[in-house]
XYZ file of C-alpha atoms in Angstrom:
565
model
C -69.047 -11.883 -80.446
C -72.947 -10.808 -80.098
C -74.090 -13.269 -77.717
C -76.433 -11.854 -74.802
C -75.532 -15.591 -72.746
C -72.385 -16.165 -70.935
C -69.562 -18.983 -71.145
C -70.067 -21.763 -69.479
C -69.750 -21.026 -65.891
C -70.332 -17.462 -65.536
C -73.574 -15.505 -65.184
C -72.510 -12.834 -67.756
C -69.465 -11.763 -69.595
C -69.616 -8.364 -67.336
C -71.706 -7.653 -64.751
C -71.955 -3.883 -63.929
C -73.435 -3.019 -60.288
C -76.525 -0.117 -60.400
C -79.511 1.117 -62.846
C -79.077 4.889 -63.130
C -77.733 6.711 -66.245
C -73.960 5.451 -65.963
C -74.624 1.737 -64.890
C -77.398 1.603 -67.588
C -75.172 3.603 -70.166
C -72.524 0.975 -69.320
C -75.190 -1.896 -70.012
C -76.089 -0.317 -73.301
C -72.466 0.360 -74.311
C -71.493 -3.507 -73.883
C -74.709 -4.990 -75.444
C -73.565 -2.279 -78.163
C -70.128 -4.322 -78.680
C -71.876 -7.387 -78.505
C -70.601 -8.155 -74.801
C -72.932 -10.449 -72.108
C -74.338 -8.292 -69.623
C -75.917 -8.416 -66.003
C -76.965 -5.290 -64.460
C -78.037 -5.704 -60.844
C -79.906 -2.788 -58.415
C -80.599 -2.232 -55.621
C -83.867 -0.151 -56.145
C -87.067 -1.544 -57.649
C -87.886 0.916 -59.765
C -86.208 4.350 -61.462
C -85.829 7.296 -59.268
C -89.332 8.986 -58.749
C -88.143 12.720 -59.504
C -85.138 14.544 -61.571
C -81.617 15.033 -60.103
C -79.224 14.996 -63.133
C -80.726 15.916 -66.282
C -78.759 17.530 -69.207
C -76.413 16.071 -71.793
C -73.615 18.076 -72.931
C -72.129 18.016 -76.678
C -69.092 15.634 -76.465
C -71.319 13.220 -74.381
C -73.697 12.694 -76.918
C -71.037 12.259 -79.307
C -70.470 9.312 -76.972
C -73.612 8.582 -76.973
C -74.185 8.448 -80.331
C -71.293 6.367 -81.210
C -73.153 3.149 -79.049
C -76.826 4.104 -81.024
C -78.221 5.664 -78.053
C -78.231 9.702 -78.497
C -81.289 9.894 -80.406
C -83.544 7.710 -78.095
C -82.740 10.201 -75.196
C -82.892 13.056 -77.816
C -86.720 12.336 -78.205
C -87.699 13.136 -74.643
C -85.507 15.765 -74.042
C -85.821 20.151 -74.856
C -82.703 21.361 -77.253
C -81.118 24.459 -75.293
C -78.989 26.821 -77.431
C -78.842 30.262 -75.325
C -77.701 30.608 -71.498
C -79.067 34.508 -70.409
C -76.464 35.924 -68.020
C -77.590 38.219 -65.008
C -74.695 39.546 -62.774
C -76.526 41.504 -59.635
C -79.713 42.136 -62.045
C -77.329 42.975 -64.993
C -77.681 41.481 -68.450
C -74.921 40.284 -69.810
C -74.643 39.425 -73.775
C -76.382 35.629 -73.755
C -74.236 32.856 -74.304
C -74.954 31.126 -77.817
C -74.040 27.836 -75.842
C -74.457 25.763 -79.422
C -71.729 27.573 -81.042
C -69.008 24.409 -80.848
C -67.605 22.220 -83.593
C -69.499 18.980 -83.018
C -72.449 17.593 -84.791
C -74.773 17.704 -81.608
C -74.159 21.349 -80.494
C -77.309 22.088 -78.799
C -77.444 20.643 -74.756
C -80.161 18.370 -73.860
C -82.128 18.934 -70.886
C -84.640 16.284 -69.654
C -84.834 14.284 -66.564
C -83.223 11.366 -64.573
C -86.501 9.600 -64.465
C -86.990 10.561 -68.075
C -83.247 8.933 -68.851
C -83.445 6.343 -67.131
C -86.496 4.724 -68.723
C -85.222 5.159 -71.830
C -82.189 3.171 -71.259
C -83.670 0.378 -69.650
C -85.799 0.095 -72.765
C -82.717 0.449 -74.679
C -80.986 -2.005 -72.932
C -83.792 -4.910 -72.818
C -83.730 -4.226 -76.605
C -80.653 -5.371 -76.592
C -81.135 -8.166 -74.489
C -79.555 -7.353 -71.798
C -80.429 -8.727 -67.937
C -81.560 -5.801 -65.361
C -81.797 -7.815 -61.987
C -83.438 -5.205 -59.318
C -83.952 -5.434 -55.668
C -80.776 -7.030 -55.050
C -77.825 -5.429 -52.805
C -74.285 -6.502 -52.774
C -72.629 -7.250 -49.857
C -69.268 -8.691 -51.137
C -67.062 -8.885 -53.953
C -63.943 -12.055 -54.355
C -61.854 -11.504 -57.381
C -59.365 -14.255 -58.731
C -57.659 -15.410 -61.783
C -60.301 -16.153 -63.972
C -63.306 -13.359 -63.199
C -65.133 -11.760 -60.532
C -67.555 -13.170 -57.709
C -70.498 -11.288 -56.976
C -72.331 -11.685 -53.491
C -75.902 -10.211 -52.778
C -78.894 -10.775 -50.961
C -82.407 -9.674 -51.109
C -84.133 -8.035 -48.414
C -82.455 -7.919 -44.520
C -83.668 -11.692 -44.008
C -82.923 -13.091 -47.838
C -80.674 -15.897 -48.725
C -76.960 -15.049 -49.749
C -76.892 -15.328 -53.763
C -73.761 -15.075 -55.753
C -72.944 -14.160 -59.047
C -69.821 -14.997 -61.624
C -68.387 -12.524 -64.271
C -65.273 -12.125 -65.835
C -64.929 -8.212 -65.337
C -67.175 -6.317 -62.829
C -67.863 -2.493 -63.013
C -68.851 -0.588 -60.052
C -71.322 2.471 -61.162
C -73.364 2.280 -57.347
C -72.950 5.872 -57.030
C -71.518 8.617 -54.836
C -72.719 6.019 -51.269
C -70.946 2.847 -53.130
C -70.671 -0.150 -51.725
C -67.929 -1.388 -53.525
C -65.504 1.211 -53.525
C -64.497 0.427 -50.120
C -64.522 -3.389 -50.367
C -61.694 -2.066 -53.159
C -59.872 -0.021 -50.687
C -59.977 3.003 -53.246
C -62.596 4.945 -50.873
C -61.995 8.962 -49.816
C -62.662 11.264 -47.587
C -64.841 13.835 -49.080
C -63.734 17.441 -48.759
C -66.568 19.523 -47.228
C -67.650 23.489 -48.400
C -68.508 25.221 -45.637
C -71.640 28.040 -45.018
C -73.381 27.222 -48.086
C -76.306 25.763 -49.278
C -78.235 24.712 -52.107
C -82.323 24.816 -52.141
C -83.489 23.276 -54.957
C -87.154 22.754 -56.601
C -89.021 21.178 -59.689
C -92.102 22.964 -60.399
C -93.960 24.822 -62.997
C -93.316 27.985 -63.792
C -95.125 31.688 -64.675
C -92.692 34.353 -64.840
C -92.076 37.344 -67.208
C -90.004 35.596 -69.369
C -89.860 33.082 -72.224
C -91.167 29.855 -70.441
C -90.029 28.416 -73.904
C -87.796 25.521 -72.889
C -85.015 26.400 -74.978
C -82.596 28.277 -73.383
C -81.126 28.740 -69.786
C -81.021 31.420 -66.983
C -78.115 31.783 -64.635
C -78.093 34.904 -61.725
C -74.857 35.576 -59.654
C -76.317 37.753 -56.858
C -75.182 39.207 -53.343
C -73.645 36.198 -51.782
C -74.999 33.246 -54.293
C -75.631 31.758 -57.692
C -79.140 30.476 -59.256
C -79.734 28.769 -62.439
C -83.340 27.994 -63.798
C -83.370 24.849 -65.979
C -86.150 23.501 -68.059
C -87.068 20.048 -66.750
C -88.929 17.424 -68.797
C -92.662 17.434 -69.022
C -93.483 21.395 -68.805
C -91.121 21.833 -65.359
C -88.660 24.183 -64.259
C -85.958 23.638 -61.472
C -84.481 26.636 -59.696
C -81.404 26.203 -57.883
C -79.829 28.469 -55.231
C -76.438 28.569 -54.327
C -75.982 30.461 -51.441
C -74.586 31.550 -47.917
C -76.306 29.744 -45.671
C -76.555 32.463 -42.877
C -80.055 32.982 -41.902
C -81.204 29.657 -43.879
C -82.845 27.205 -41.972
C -81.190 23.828 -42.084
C -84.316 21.866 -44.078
C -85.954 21.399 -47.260
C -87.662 25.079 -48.077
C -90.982 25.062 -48.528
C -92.689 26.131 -52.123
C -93.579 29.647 -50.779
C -89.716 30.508 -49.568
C -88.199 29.572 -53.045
C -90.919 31.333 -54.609
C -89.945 34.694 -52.687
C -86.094 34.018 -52.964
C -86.682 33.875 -57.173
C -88.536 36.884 -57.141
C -86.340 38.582 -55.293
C -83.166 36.999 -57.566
C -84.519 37.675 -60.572
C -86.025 40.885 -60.146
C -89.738 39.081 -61.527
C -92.302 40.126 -58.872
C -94.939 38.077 -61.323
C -92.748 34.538 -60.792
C -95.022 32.421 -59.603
C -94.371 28.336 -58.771
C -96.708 25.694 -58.560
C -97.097 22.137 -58.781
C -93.663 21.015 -57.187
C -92.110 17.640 -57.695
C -89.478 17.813 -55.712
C -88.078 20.219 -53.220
C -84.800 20.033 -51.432
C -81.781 21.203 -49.386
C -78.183 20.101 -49.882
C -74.778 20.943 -48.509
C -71.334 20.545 -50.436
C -68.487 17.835 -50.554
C -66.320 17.049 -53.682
C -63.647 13.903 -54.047
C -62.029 11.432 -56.721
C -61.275 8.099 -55.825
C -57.550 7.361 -55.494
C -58.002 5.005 -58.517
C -60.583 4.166 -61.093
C -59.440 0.159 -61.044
C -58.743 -2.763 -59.139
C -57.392 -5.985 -60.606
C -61.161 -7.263 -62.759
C -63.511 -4.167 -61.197
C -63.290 -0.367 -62.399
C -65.379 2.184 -61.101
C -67.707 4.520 -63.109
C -69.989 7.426 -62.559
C -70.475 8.735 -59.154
C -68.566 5.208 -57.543
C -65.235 7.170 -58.446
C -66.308 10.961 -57.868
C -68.134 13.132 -55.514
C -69.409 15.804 -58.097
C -69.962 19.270 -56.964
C -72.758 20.986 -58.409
C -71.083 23.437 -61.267
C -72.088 23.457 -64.700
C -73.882 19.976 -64.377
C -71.069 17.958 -65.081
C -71.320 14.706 -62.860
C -73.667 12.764 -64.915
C -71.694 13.834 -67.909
C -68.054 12.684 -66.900
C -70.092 9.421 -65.679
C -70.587 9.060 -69.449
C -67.673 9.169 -70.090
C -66.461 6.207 -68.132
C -69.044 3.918 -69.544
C -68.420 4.346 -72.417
C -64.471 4.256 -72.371
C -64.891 1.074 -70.566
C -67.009 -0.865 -72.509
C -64.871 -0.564 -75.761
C -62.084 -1.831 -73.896
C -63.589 -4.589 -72.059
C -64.817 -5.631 -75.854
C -61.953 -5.684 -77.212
C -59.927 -7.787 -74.132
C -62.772 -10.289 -74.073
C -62.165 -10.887 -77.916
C -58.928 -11.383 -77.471
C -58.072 -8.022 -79.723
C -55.995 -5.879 -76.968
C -52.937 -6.337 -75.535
C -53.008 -5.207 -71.382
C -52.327 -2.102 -72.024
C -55.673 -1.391 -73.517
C -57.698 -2.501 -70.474
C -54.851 -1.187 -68.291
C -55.025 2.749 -69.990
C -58.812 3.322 -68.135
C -57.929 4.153 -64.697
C -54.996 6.325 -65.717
C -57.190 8.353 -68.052
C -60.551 8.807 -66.282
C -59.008 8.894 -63.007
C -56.645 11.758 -64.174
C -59.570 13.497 -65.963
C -61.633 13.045 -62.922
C -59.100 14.772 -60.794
C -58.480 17.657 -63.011
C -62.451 17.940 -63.498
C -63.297 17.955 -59.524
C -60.264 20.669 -58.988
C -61.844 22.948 -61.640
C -65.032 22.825 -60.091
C -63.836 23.756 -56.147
C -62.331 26.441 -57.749
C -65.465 27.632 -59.943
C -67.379 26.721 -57.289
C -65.136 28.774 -54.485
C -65.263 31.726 -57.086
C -69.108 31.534 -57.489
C -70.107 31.338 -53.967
C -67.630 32.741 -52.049
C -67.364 36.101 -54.182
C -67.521 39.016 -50.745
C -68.938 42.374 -51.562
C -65.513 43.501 -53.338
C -65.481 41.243 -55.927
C -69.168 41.283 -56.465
C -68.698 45.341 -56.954
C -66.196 44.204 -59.719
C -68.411 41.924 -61.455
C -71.374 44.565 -61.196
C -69.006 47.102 -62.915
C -68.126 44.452 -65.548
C -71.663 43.492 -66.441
C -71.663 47.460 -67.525
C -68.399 47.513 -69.627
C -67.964 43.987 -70.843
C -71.529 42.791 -72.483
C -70.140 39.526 -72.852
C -69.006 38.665 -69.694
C -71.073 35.780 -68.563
C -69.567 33.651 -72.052
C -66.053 34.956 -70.144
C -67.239 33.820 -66.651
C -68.895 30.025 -68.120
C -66.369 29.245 -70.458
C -69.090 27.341 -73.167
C -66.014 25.078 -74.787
C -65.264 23.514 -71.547
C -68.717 23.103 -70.430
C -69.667 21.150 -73.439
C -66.641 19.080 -72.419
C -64.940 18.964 -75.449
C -61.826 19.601 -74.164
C -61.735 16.523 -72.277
C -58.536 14.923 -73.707
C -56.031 11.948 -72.258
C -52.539 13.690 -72.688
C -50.968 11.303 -70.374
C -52.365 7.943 -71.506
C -50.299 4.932 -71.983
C -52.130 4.533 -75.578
C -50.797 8.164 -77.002
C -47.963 7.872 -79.196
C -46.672 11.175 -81.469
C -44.504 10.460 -83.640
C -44.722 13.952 -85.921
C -42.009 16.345 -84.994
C -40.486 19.194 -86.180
C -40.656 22.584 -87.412
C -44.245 22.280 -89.444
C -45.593 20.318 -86.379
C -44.505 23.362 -84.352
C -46.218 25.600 -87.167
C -49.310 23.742 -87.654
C -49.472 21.479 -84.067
C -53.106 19.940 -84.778
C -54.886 17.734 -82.161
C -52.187 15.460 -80.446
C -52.687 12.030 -79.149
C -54.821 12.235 -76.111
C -56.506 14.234 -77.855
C -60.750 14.494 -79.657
C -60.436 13.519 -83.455
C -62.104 16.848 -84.787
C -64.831 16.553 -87.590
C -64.346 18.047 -90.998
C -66.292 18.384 -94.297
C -65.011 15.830 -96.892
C -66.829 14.240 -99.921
C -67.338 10.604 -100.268
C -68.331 8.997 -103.926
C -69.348 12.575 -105.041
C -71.583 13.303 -101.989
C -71.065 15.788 -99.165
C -70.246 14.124 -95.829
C -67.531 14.494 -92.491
C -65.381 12.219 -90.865
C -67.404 11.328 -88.220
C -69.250 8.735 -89.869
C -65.929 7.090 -91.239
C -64.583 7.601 -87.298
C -66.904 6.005 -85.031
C -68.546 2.667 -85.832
C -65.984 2.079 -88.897
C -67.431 0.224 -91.286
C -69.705 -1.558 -88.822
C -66.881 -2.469 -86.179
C -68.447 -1.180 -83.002
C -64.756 -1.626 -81.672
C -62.937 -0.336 -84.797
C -60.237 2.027 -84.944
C -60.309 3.857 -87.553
C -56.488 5.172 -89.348
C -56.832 8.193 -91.485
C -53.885 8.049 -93.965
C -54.108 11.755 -94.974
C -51.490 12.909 -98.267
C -50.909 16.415 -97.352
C -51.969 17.392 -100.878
C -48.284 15.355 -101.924
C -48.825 14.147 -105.897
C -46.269 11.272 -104.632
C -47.985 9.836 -101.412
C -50.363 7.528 -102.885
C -47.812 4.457 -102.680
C -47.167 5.418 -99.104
C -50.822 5.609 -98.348
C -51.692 2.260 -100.005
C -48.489 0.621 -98.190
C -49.502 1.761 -94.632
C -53.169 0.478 -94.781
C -51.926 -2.564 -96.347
C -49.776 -2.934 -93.416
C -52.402 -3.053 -90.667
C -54.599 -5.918 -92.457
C -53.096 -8.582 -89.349
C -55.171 -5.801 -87.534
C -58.419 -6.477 -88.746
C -60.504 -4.144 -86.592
C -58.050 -1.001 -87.673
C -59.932 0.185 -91.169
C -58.204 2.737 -93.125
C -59.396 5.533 -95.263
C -57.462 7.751 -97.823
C -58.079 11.522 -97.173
C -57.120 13.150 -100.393
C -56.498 16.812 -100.908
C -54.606 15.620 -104.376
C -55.129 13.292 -107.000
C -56.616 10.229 -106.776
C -55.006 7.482 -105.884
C -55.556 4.253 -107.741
C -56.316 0.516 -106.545
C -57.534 1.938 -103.105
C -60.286 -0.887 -101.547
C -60.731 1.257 -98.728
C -62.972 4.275 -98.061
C -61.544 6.867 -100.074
C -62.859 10.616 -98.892
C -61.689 13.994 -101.013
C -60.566 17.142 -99.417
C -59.446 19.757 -102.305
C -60.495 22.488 -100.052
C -58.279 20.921 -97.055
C -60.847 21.331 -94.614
C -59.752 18.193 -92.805
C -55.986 18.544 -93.353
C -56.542 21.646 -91.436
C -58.303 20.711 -89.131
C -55.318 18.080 -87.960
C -52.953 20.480 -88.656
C -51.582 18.412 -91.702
C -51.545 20.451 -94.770
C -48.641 19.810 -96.890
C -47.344 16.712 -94.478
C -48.468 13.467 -95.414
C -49.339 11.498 -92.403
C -50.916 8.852 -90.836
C -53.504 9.313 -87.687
C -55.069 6.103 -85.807
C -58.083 6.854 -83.657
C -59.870 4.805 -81.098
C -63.625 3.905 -80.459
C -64.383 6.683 -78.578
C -62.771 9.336 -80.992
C -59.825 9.839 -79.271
C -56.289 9.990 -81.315
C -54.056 7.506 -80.853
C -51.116 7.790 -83.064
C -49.166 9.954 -85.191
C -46.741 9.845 -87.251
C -45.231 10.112 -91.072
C -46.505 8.818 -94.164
C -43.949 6.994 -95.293
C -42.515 5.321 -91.887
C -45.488 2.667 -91.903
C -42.856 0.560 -89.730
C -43.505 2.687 -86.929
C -47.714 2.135 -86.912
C -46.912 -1.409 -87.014
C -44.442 -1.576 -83.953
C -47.424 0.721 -82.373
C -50.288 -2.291 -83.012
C -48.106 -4.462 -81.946
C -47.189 -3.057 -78.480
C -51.441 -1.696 -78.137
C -53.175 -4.747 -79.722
C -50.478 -8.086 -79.563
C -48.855 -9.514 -81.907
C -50.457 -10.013 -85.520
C -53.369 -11.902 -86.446
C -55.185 -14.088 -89.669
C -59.067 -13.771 -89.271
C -60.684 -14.051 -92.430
C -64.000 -11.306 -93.647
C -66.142 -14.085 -92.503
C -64.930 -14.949 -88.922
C -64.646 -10.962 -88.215
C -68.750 -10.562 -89.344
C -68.946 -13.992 -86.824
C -67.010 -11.768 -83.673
C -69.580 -9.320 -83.864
């Protein structure tokens, strides 16, 4: 199913409602799964100046699992270090890359930056950008989704038909409410952030590698690279005293100095300066009926650890693999069903860590700011304690909740050796495949060329006698033919495998899953997410799980799976 046209009688398979990162993200992620696609926005062109613009580790792992992480990684500075000031302290800097994924280092560009390089990626992949266009209505019924818009105050009304519609408007979205999932925002009071993009001269490295973050009396400031030989400084602050506007270049120019202790810092050339004032919300769901909500549609983001654009990621790409697979007739409801549970719960968890991060960072007094000066002095590291890196590069975000999770592993080695539970990131590991170094990553996402494969690691626990069980459970799938197995082998060989067969003598993976000496079977999704657990040899229970996720068996032949995709 790679067709960029429609079925007969409906402007796209999906139509997905706004151009920035997440809408266009969404676009990409569809066109990536072969899936019809109309974006429509508002605006006429991409935004003129930065707002978000860094990519965290398990985003790009997103990212790179739809063939877009290394188009963005081109226009965008690698960051490996955050330098830690508490009240003109140094703290021990933060080696931020220092996480188990493949893409450890965070990108920092720009929104403008990002966004042309999707839309490029996207018309690549022939999808349709529509722009200038607002939408004033939405119908749903049985069969899809009925889009009504209109150019201009005085232009015609124009409708368009979809079978699945996905709202990523933003944090103003006009479809939310026409949904009835709208909030009320919950507003921070006396505090204010003054923001600007400009280049920089200061006494420090103007290298646009790593990151500079200053709690001070009564704030927080950060001082990001931005693409193109730009810095933006941020200021969280009290707002007593502040005047209630955008600052000018001179007043964030004296409030740096003063922050960072640089009488030198000088700022010139600004692209963008601005005030802003604080509200935070989730959505009281994250679907309704044929239209889900993505990105900033579902969430009011507070500014902490830029992680708004991020969790936007998220979405689009958790809903395009499951909108794939429903529209190819490969998942049972439950599949398309699982999205608003999951990002809506991990939207809620996400805005409630921020208020309180946020709360602690800005509303610290003069006691606890005494505290954290007297830290600074005996605990080096304390800015790693006070960031948190792991959860930053959100790759703890896990689904432990989700109607798809099903654990089957119990007992006393599971207790002993618990691994990564359904709900849970698939970790990498070093294996070796046909004599050459490798990791499970590449036999994860993408499986064998399935942009909507699951892949089911059938893993032998370094057992001489699981080979038969292996073989039987990946024979069992076959009705499945998007779920492709591979053997994981800490012990012999196992003959008449046709399936990927990766070695692991030094039971690097096996411990990384928590498996060695159990022979088991593991199912992960699209987006790298386990699935299922459960024993080696009870191959019945797998099968009762594809069943219930995916619908009853099917008979598709090499051939007409190549023709789906």
């Amino acid at each position: 199913m790679n067709r960029a046209d429609a079925k007969q009688g409906y402007d796209a398979d999906v139509i997905v409602v706004g151009a920035g990162p997440i809408g266009l993200t969404t676009g990409n992620a569809l066109r990536h799964h072969g899936v019809s696609c109309l974006l429509l926005e508002e605006r006429t062109g991409v935004k003129a100046y930065s707002r978000a613009n860094n990519l965290w580790a398990r985003p790009q792992e997103l990212l790179a699992s739809i063939g877009i992480r290394d188009a963005l990684a081109e226009n965008s500075y690698a960051i490996h270090t955050i330098n830690f000031f508490v009240n003109g302290t140094p703290t021990t800097p933060i080696p931020i890359a220092d996480v188990a994924s493949p893409y450890p280092k965070v990108l920092y560009s720009g929104q403008d930056v990002i966004e042309r390089t999707l839309t490029a990626e996207f018309d690549a992949r022939g999808g349709k950008l529509d722009r200038g266009c607002t939408v004033t209505g939405v119908e749903q019924d049985e069969t899809g989704v009925t889009v009504v818009l209109k150019r201009g105050k005085d232009g015609p009304e124009e409708r368009r038909r979809c079978r699945y519609l996905v709202a990523a408007d933003g944090a103003k979205s006009m479809i939310r409410p026409m949904l009835d999932l709208d909030f009320e925002p919950e507003r921070l009071p006396n505090c204010m952030n003054r923001q600007v993009d400009a280049r920089l001269s200061w006494r420090r490295s103007q290298e646009p590698d790593q990151l500079w973050f200053f709690y001070y009396e009564r704030g927080f400031a950060g001082i990001l690279p931005v693409w193109g030989g730009y810095h933006r400084l941020f200021f969280l602050a009290d707002d007593s005293g502040v005047p209630d506007r955008d600052p000018t270049l001179a007043e964030m120019q004296a409030v740096a100095r003063d922050v960072t202790g640089d009488e030198t810092l000088t700022l010139s050339d600004p692209q963008w300066l601005t005030h802003s004032r604080f509200r935070y919300g989730v959505s009281p769901g994250y679907a309704r009926g044929r239209v889900f909500l993505a990105g900033d549609a579902g969430h009011l983001s507070l500014p902490i650890g830029g992680q708004g654009m991020n969790a936007g990621l998220h979405d689009a790409v958790e809903i395009a693999w499951r909108l794939a697979m429903t529209l190819r007739g490969e998942a049972a409801p439950v599949i398309l069903e699982s999205y608003g549970g999951e990002r809506g719960g991990e939207h809620a968890r996400l805005s409630a860590q921020q208020a309180r991060g946020f709360r602690w960072t800005v509303y610290r007094g003069p006691v606890t700011d005494t505290v954290l000066s007297l830290a600074a002095k005996a605990l080096p590291n304390l800015g790693s304690l006070l960031q948190g890196t792991d959860d930053m590069q959100q790759m703890g975000v896990e689904y432990p909740r989700s109607s798809l999770n099903e654990d089957c592993l119990s007992g006393l080695a599971t207790v002993l050796r618990p691994g990564p539970k359904p709900g849970e990131r698939a970790p990498d590991a070093e294996v070796t495949h046909r004599g050459e170094t490798s990791s499970l990553f590449p036999f994860l996402y993408n499986p064998d060329g399935h942009t909507t494969g699951w892949a089911l690691l059938c893993l032998d626990g370094r057992s001489p006698n699981a080979g038969a069980s292996l073989l039987a459970a990946a024979d069992a799938v076959t009705p499945w033919p998007w779920i492709r197995p591979r053997l994981v082998l800490a012990g012999p060989m196992v003959e008449g495998a046709d399936v990927p067969v990766l070695s692991d003598m030094d039971g690097k993976a096996h411990g990384a899953y928590g498996l060695e000496g159990r022979p088991a079977l593991v199912l992960v999704r699209p987006d790298g997410h386990i699935a299922f657990r459960g024993d080696a040899d009870r191959a019945d229970r797998l099968v009762a799980y594809c069943r219930r996720v995916f619908g009853a068996e099917v008979a598709r032949s090499t051939s007409e799976l190549a023709a789906a995709q």
